[in-house]
mmCIF file of C-alpha atoms and ligand atoms in Angstrom:
data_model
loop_
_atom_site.group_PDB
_atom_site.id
_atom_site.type_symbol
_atom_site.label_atom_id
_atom_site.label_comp_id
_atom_site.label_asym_id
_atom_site.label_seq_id
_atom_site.Cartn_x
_atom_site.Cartn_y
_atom_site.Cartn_z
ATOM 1 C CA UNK S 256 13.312 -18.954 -14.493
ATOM 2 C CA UNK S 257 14.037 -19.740 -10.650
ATOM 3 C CA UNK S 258 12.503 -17.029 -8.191
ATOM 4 C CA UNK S 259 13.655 -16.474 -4.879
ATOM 5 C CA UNK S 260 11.313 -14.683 -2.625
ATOM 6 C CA UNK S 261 11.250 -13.722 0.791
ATOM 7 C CA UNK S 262 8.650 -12.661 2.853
ATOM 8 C CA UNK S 263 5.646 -14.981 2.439
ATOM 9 C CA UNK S 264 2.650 -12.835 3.904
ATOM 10 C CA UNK S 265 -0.827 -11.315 2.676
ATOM 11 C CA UNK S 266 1.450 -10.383 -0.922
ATOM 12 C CA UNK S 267 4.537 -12.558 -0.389
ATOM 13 C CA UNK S 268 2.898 -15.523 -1.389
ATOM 14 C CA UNK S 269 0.662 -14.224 -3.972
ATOM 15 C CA UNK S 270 3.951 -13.532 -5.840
ATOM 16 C CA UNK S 271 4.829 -17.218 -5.045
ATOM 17 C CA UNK S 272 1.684 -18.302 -6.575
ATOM 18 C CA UNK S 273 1.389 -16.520 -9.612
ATOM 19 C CA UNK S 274 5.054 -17.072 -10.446
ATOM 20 C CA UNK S 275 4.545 -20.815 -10.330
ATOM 21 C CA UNK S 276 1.528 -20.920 -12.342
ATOM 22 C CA UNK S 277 3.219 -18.712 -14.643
ATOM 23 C CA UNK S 278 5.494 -21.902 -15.062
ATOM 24 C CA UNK S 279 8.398 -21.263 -13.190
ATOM 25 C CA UNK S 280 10.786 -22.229 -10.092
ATOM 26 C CA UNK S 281 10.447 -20.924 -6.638
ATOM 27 C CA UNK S 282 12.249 -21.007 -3.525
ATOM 28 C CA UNK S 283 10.521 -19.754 -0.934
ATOM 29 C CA UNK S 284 11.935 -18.327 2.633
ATOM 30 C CA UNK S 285 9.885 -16.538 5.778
ATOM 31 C CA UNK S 286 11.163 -16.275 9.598
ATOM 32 C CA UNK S 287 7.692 -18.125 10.289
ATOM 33 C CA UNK S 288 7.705 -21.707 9.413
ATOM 34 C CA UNK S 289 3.966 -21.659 8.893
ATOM 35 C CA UNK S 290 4.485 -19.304 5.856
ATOM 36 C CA UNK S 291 7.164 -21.601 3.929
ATOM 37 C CA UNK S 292 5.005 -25.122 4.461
ATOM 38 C CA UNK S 293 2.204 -22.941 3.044
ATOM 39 C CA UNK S 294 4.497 -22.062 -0.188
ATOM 40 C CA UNK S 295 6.036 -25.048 -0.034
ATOM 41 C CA UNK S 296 2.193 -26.912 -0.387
ATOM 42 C CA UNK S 297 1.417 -24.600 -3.439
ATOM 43 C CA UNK S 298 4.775 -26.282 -4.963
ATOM 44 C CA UNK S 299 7.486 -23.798 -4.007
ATOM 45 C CA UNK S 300 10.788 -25.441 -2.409
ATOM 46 C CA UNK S 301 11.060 -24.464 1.249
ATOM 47 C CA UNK S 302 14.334 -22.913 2.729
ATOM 48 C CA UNK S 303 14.820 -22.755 6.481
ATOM 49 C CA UNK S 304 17.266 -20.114 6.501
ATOM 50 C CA UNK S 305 18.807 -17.175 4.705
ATOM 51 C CA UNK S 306 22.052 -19.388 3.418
ATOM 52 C CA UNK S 307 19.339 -22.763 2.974
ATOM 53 C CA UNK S 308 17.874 -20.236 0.396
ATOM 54 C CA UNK S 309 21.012 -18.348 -1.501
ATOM 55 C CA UNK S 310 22.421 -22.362 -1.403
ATOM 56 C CA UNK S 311 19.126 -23.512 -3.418
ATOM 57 C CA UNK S 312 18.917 -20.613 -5.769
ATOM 58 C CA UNK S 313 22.315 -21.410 -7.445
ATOM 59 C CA UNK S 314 24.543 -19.420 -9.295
ATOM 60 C CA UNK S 315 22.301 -16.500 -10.888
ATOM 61 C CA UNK S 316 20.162 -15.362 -8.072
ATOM 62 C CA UNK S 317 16.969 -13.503 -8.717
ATOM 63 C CA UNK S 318 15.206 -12.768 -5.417
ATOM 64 C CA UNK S 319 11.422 -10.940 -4.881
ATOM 65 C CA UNK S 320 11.691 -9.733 -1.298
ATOM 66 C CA UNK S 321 7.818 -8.707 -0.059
ATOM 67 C CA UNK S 322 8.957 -8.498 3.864
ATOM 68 C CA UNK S 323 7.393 -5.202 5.540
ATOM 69 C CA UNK S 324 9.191 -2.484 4.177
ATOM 70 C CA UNK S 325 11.820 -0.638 6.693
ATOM 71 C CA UNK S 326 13.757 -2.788 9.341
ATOM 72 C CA UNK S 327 13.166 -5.806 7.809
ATOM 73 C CA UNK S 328 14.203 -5.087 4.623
ATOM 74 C CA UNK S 329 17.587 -3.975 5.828
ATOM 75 C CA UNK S 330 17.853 -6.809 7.806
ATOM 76 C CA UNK S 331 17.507 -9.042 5.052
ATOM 77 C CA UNK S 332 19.425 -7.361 2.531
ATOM 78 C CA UNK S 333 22.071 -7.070 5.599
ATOM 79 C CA UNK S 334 22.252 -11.496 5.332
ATOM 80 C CA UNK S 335 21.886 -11.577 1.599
ATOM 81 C CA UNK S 336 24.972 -9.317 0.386
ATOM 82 C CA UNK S 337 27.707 -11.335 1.184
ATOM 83 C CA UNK S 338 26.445 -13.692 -1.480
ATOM 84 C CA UNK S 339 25.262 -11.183 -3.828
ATOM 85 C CA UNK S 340 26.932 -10.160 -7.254
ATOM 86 C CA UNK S 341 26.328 -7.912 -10.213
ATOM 87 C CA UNK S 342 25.034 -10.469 -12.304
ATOM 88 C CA UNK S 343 22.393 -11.413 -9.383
ATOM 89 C CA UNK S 344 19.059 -9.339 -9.203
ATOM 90 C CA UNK S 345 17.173 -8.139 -5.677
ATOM 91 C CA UNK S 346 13.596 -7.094 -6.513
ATOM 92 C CA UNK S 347 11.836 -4.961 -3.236
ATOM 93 C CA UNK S 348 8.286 -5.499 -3.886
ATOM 94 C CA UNK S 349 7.238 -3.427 -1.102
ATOM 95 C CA UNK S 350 6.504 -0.083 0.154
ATOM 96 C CA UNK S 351 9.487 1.386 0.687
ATOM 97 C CA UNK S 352 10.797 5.035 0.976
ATOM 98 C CA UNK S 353 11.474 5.900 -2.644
ATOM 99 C CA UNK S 354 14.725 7.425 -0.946
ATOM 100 C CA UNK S 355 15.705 4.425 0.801
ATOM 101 C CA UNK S 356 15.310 2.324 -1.965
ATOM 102 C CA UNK S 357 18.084 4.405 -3.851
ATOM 103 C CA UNK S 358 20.346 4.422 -0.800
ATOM 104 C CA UNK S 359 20.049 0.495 -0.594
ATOM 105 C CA UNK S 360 20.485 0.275 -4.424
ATOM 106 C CA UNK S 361 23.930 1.865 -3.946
ATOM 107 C CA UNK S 362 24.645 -0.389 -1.460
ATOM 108 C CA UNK S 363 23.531 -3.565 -2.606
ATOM 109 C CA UNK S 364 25.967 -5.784 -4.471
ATOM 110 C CA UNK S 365 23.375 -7.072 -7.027
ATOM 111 C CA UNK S 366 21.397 -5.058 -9.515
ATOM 112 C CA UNK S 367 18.523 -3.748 -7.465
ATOM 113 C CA UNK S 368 15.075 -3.192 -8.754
ATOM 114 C CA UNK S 369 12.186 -0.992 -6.811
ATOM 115 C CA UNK S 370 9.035 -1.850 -7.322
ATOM 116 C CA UNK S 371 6.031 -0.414 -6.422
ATOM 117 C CA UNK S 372 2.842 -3.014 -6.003
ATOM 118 C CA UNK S 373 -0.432 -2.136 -6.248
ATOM 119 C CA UNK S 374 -3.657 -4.217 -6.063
ATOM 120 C CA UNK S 375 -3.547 -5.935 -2.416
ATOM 121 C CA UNK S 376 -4.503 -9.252 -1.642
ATOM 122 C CA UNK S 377 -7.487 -9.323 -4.740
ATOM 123 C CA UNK S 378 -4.588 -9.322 -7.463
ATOM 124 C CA UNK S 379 -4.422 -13.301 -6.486
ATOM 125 C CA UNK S 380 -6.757 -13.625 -9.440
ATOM 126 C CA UNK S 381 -5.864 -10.977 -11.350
ATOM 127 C CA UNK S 382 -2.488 -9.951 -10.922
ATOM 128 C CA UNK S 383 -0.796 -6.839 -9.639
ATOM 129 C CA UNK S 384 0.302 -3.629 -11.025
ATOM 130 C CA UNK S 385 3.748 -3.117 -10.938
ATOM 131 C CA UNK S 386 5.566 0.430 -11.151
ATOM 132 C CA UNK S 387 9.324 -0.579 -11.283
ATOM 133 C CA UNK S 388 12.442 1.697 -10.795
ATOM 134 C CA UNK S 389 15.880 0.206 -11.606
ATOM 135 C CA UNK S 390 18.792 -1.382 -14.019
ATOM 136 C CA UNK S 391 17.254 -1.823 -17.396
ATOM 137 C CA UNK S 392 18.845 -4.433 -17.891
ATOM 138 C CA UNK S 393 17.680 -5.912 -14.777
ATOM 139 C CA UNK S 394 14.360 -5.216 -15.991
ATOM 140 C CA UNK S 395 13.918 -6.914 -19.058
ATOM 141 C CA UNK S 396 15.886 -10.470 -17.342
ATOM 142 C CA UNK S 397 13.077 -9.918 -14.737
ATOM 143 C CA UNK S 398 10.078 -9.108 -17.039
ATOM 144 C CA UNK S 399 8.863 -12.768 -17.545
ATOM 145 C CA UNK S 400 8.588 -12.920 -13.907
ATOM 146 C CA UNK S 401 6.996 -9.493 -13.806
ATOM 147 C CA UNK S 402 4.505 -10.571 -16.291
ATOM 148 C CA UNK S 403 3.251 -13.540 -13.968
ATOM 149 C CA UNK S 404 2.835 -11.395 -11.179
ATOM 150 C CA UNK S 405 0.963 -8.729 -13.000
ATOM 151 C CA UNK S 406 -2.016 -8.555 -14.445
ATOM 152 C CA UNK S 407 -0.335 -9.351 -17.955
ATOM 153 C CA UNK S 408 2.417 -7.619 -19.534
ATOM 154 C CA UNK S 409 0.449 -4.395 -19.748
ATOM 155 C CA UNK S 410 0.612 -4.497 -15.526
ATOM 156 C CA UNK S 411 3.938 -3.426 -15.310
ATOM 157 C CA UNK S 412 6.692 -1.094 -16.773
ATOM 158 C CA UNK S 413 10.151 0.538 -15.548
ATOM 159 C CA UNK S 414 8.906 4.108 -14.718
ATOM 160 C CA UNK S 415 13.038 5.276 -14.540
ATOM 161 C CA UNK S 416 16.236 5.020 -12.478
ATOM 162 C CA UNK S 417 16.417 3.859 -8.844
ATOM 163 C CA UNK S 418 14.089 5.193 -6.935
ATOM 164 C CA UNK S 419 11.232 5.965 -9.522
ATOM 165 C CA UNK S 420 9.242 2.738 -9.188
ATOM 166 C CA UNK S 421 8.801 3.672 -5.487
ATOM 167 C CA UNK S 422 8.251 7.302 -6.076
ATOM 168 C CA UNK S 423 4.983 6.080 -8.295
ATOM 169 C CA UNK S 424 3.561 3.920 -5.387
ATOM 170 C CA UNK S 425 3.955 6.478 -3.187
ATOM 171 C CA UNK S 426 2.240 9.085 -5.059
ATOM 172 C CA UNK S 427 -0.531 6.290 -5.890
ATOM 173 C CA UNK S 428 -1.192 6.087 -2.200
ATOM 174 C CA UNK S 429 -1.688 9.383 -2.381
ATOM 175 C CA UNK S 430 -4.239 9.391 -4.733
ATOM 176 C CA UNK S 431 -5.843 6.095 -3.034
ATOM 177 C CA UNK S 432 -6.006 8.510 0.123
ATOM 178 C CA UNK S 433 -7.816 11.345 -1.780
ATOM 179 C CA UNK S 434 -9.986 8.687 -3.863
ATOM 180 C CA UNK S 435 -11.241 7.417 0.139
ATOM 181 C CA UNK S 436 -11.468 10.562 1.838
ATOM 182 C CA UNK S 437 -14.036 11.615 -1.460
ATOM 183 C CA UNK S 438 -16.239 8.796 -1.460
ATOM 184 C CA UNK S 439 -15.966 8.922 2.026
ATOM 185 C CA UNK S 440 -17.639 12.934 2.108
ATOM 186 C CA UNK S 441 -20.158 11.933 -0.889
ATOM 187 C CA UNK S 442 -21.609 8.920 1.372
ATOM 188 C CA UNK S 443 -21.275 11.005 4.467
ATOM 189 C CA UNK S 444 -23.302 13.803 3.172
ATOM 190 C CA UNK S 445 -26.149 11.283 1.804
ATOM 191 C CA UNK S 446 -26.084 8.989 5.279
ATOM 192 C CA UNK S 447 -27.204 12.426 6.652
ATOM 193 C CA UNK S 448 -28.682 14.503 4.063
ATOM 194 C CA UNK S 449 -32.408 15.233 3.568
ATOM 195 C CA UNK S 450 -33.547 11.620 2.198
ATOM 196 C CA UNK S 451 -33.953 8.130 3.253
ATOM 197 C CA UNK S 452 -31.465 6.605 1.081
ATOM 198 C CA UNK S 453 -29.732 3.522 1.215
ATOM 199 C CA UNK S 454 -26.250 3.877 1.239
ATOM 200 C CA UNK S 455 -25.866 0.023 -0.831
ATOM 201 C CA UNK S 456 -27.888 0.950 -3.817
ATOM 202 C CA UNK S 457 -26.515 4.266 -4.599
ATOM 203 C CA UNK S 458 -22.975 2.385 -4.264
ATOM 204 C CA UNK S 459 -24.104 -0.397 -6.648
ATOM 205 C CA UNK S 460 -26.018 2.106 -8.796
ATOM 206 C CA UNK S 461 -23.445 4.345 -9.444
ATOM 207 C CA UNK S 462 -20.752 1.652 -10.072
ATOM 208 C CA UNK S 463 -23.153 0.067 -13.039
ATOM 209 C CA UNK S 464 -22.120 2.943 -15.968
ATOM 210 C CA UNK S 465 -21.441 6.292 -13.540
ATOM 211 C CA UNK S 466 -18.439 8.469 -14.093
ATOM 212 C CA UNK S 467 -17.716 7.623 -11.015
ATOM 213 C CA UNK S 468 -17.437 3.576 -10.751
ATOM 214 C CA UNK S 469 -14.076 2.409 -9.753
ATOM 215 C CA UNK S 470 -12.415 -0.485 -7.794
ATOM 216 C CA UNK S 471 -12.573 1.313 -4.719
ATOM 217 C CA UNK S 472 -16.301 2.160 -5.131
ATOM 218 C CA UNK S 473 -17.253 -1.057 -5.403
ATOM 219 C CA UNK S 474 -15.118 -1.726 -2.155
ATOM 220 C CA UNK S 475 -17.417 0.910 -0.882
ATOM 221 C CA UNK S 476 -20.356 -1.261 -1.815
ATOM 222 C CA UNK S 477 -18.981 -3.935 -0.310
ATOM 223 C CA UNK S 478 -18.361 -2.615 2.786
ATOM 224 C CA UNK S 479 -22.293 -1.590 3.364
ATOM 225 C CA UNK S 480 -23.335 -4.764 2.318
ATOM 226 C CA UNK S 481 -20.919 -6.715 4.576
ATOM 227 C CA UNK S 482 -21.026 -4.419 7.539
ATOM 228 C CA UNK S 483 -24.355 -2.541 7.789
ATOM 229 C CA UNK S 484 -28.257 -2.263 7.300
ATOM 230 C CA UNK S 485 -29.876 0.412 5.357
ATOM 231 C CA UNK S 486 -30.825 2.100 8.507
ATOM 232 C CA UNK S 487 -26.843 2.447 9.715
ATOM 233 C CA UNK S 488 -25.136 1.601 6.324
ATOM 234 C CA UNK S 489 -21.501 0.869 8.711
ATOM 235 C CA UNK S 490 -22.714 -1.050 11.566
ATOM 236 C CA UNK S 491 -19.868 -1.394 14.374
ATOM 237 C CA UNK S 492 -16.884 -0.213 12.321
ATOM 238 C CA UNK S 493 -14.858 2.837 14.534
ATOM 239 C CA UNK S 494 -13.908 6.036 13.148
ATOM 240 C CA UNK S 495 -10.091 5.287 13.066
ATOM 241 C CA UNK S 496 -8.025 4.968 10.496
ATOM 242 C CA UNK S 497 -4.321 3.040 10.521
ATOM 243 C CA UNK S 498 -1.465 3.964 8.587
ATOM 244 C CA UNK S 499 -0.444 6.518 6.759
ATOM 245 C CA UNK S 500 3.197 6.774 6.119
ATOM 246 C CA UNK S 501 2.905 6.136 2.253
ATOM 247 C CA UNK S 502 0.675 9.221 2.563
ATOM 248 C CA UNK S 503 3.238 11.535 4.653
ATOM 249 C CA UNK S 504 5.830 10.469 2.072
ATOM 250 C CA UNK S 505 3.376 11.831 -0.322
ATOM 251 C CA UNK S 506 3.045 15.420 1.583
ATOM 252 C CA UNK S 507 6.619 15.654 2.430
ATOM 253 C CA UNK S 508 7.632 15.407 -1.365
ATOM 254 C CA UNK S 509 4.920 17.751 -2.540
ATOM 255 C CA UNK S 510 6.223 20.468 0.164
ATOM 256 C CA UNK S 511 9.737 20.015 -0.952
ATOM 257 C CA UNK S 512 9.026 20.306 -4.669
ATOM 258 C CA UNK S 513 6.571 23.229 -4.019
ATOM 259 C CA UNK S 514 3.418 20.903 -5.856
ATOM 260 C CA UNK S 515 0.332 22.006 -3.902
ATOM 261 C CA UNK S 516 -1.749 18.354 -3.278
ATOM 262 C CA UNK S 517 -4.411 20.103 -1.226
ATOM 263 C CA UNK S 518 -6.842 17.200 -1.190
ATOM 264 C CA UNK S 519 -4.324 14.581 -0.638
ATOM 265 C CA UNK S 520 -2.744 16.459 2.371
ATOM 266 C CA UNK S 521 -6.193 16.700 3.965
ATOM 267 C CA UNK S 522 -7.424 12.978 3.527
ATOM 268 C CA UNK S 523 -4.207 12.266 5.452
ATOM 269 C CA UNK S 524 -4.820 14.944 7.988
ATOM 270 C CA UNK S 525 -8.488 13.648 8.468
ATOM 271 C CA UNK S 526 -6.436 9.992 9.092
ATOM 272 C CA UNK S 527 -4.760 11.903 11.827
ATOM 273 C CA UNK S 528 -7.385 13.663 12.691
ATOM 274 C CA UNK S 529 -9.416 10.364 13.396
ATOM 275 C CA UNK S 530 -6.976 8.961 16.465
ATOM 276 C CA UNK S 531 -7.810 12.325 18.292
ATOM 277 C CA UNK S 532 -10.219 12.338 21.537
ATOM 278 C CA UNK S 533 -10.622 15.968 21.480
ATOM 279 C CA UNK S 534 -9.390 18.406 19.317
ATOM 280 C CA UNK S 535 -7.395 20.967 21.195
ATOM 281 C CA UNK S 536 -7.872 22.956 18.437
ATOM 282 C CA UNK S 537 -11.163 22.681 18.372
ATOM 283 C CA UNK S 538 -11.768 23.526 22.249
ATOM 284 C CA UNK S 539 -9.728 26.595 21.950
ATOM 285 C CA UNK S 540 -12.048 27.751 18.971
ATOM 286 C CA UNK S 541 -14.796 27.076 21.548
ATOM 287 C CA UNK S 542 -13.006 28.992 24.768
ATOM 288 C CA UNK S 543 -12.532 32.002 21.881
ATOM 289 C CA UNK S 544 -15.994 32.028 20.819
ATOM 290 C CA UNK S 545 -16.947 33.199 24.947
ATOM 291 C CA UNK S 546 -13.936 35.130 24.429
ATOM 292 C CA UNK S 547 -14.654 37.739 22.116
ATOM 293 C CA UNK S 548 -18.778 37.020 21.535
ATOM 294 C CA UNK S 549 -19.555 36.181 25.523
ATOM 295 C CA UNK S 550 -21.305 32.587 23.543
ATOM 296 C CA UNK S 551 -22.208 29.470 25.372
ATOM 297 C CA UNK S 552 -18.994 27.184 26.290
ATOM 298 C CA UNK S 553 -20.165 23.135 25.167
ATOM 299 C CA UNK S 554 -18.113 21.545 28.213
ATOM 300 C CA UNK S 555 -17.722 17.924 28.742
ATOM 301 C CA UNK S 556 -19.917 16.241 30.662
HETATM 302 N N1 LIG C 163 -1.284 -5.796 2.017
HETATM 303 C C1 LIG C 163 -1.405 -4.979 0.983
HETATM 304 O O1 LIG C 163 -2.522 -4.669 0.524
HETATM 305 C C2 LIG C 163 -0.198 -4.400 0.315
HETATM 306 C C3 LIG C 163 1.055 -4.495 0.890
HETATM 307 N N2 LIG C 163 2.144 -3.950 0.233
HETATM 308 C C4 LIG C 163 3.476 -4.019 0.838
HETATM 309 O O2 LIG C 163 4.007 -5.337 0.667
HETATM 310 C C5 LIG C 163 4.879 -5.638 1.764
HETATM 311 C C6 LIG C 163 4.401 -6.921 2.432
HETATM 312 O O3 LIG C 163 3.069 -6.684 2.880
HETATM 313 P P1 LIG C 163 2.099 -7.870 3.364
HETATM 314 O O4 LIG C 163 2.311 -9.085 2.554
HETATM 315 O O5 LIG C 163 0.751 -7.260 3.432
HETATM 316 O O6 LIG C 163 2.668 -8.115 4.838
HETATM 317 P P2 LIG C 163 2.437 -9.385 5.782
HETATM 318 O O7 LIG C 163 2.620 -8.895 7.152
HETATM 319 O O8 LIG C 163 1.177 -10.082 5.411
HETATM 320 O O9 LIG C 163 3.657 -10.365 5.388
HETATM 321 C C7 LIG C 163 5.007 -10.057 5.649
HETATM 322 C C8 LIG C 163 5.764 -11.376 5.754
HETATM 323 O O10 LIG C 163 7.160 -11.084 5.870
HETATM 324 C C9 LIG C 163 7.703 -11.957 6.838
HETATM 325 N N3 LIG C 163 8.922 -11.351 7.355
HETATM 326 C C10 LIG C 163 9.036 -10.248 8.136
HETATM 327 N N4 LIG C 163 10.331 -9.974 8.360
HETATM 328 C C11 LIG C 163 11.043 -10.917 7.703
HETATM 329 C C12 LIG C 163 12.431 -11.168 7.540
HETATM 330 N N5 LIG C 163 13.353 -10.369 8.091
HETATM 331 N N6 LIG C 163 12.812 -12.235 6.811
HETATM 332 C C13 LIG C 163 11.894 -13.057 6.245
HETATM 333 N N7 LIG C 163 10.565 -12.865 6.355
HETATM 334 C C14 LIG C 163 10.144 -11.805 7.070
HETATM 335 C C15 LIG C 163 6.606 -12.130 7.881
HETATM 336 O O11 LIG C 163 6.812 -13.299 8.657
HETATM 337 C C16 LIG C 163 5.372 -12.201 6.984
HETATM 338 O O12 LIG C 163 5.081 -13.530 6.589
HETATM 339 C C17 LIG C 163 4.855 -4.401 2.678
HETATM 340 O O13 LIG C 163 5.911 -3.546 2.346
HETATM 341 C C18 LIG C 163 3.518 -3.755 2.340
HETATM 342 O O14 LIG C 163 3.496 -2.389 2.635
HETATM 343 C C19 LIG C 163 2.033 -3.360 -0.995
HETATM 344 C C20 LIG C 163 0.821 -3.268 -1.606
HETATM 345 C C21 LIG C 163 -0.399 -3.741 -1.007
HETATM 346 O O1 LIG C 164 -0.055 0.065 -0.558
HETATM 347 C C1 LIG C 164 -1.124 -0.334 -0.175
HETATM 348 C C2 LIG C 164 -2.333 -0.189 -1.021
HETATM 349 O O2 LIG C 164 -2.039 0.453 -2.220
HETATM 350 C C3 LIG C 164 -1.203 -0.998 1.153
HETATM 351 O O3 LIG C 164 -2.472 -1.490 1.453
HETATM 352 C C4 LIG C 164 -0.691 -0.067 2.204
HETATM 353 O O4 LIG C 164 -0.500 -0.761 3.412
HETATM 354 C C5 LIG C 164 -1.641 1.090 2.450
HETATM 355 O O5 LIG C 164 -0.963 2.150 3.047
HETATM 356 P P1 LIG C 164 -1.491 2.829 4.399
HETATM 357 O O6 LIG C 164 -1.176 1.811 5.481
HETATM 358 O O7 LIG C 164 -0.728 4.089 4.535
HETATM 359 O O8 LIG C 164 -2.968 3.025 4.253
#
């Protein structure tokens, strides 16, 4: 098969790379030049523009876009349409709004497949998992493609209709958000608890048999080893965590469908929680305390 894909970052050209070793065509477009000549090196065939690209890709057009999800997405499907048709297939491999991704499958004049990617830049080696909402038909034209990308043909599956591939990536992030915020308590509590432990061993320890060992846990021993000493097991890494929008998504569904997700909602309010200087909250509670006990006010310095 010949892939099109668009957007050749961090997973963009992962995509590219398994897709050729999995023995097929690609053509390969980015806004940054740097980005092609690297796809273009691991064997793909560079475009330099959007109608370079729908020009090389020939009559049936199956295209992987992996640009951020959002703006960019639009703005690309915006180009591609006018040379778009219902026999032609637009996979969004990104991390789009489940809800968005149905609007733009309306929209779009090929068959359009969401699909949720999980893995991040380690699934180089072994391949992604992919959660993919969509056409059917779409699907199975697409699956030999699918099963280069993922981890085998057990790494992906159509979870439904439009919109359902990206509804399961969201609620994974979800989970990955809980799954952090835990580990991050457990390590938290023995970096300060009544013995000298070291934060590495306990990571490797418990990821050799434990209930539980997982990916992320061993990310967790990774990080000690690569960033800290057994004495301050994180070294110079801040308390401040990026993102999060996968994880409001997440929250915002549960509230509408009246699911409680407590411990998901308060990993991503402890996200939120960690770009504050100074919880107003918490310097009320303080104010209060003199308030109705006459205690000590902590001020700042
Ligand atoms: N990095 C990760 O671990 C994961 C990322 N994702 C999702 O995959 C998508 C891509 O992520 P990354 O590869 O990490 O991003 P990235 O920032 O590494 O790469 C994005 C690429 O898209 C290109 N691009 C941006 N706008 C474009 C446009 N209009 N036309 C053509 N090219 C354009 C950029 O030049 C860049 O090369 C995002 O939706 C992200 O949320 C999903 C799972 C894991
Ligand atoms: O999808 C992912 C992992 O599964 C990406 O790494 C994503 O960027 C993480 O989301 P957030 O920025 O909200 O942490």
């Amino acid at each position: 098969m010949q892939l099109g894909v668009i957007g050749l970052g961090r997973m963009g050209q992962i995509v590219v790379d398994r897709t050729l070793d999995g023995g097929h065509d690609v053509v390969a477009f980015d806004l940054d030049d740097d980005a092609v000549a690297t796809a273009a090196d691991a064997g793909a065939t560079p475009a330099d523009s959007i109608g370079d690209f729908v020009e090389q890709l020939g009559a049936e057009k199956r295209i992987w876009l992996m640009v951020p999800a959002g703006k960019a997405v639009d703005a690309t499907l915006d180009d591609l349409d006018p040379h778009l048709n219902d026999e032609d297939i637009v996979v969004d491999g990104g991390n789009s709004k489940f809800q968005r991704s149905v609007e733009r499958a309306e929209a779009c004049s090929a068959a359009y497949l969401d699909c949720g990617t999980s893995g991040g830049p380690a699934g180089a080696e072994v391949g992604f998992s992919l959660m993919i909402g969509g056409p059917a038909w779409a699907y199975d034209e697409m699956t030999p493609v699918f099963d280069a990308v993922a981890t085998g043909p057990d790494g992906h599956d159509r979870m439904g209709e439009s919109g359902a591939g990206h509804y399961v990536k969201m609620v994974h992030n979800g989970v990955e958000y809980a799954l952090m915020q835990t580990y991050g308590e457990g390590f938290e509590l023995l970096a300060n608890g009544r013995y000298d432990l070291d934060m590495e061993t306990i990571a490797r320890t418990w990821n050799n048999g434990a209930v539980i060992r997982s990916w992320l846990l061993e990310l967790c021993e990774e990080a000690f080893r690569e960033e800290g000493t057994p004495e301050d097991p994180l070294g110079d890494v801040a308390d401040h965590i990026a993102g999060g929008s996968t994880g409001t998504w997440t929250v915002e569904e549960s509230l509408e469908q009246e699911v409680p997700i407590p411990l998901i909602y308060q990993a991503l309010a402890e996200r939120f929680d960690s770009r504050n200087e100074g919880r107003f909250s918490r310097r009320l509670a303080n104010r209060l305390r003199y308030g109705f006990g006459r205690h000590h006010i902590a001020r700042n310095e």
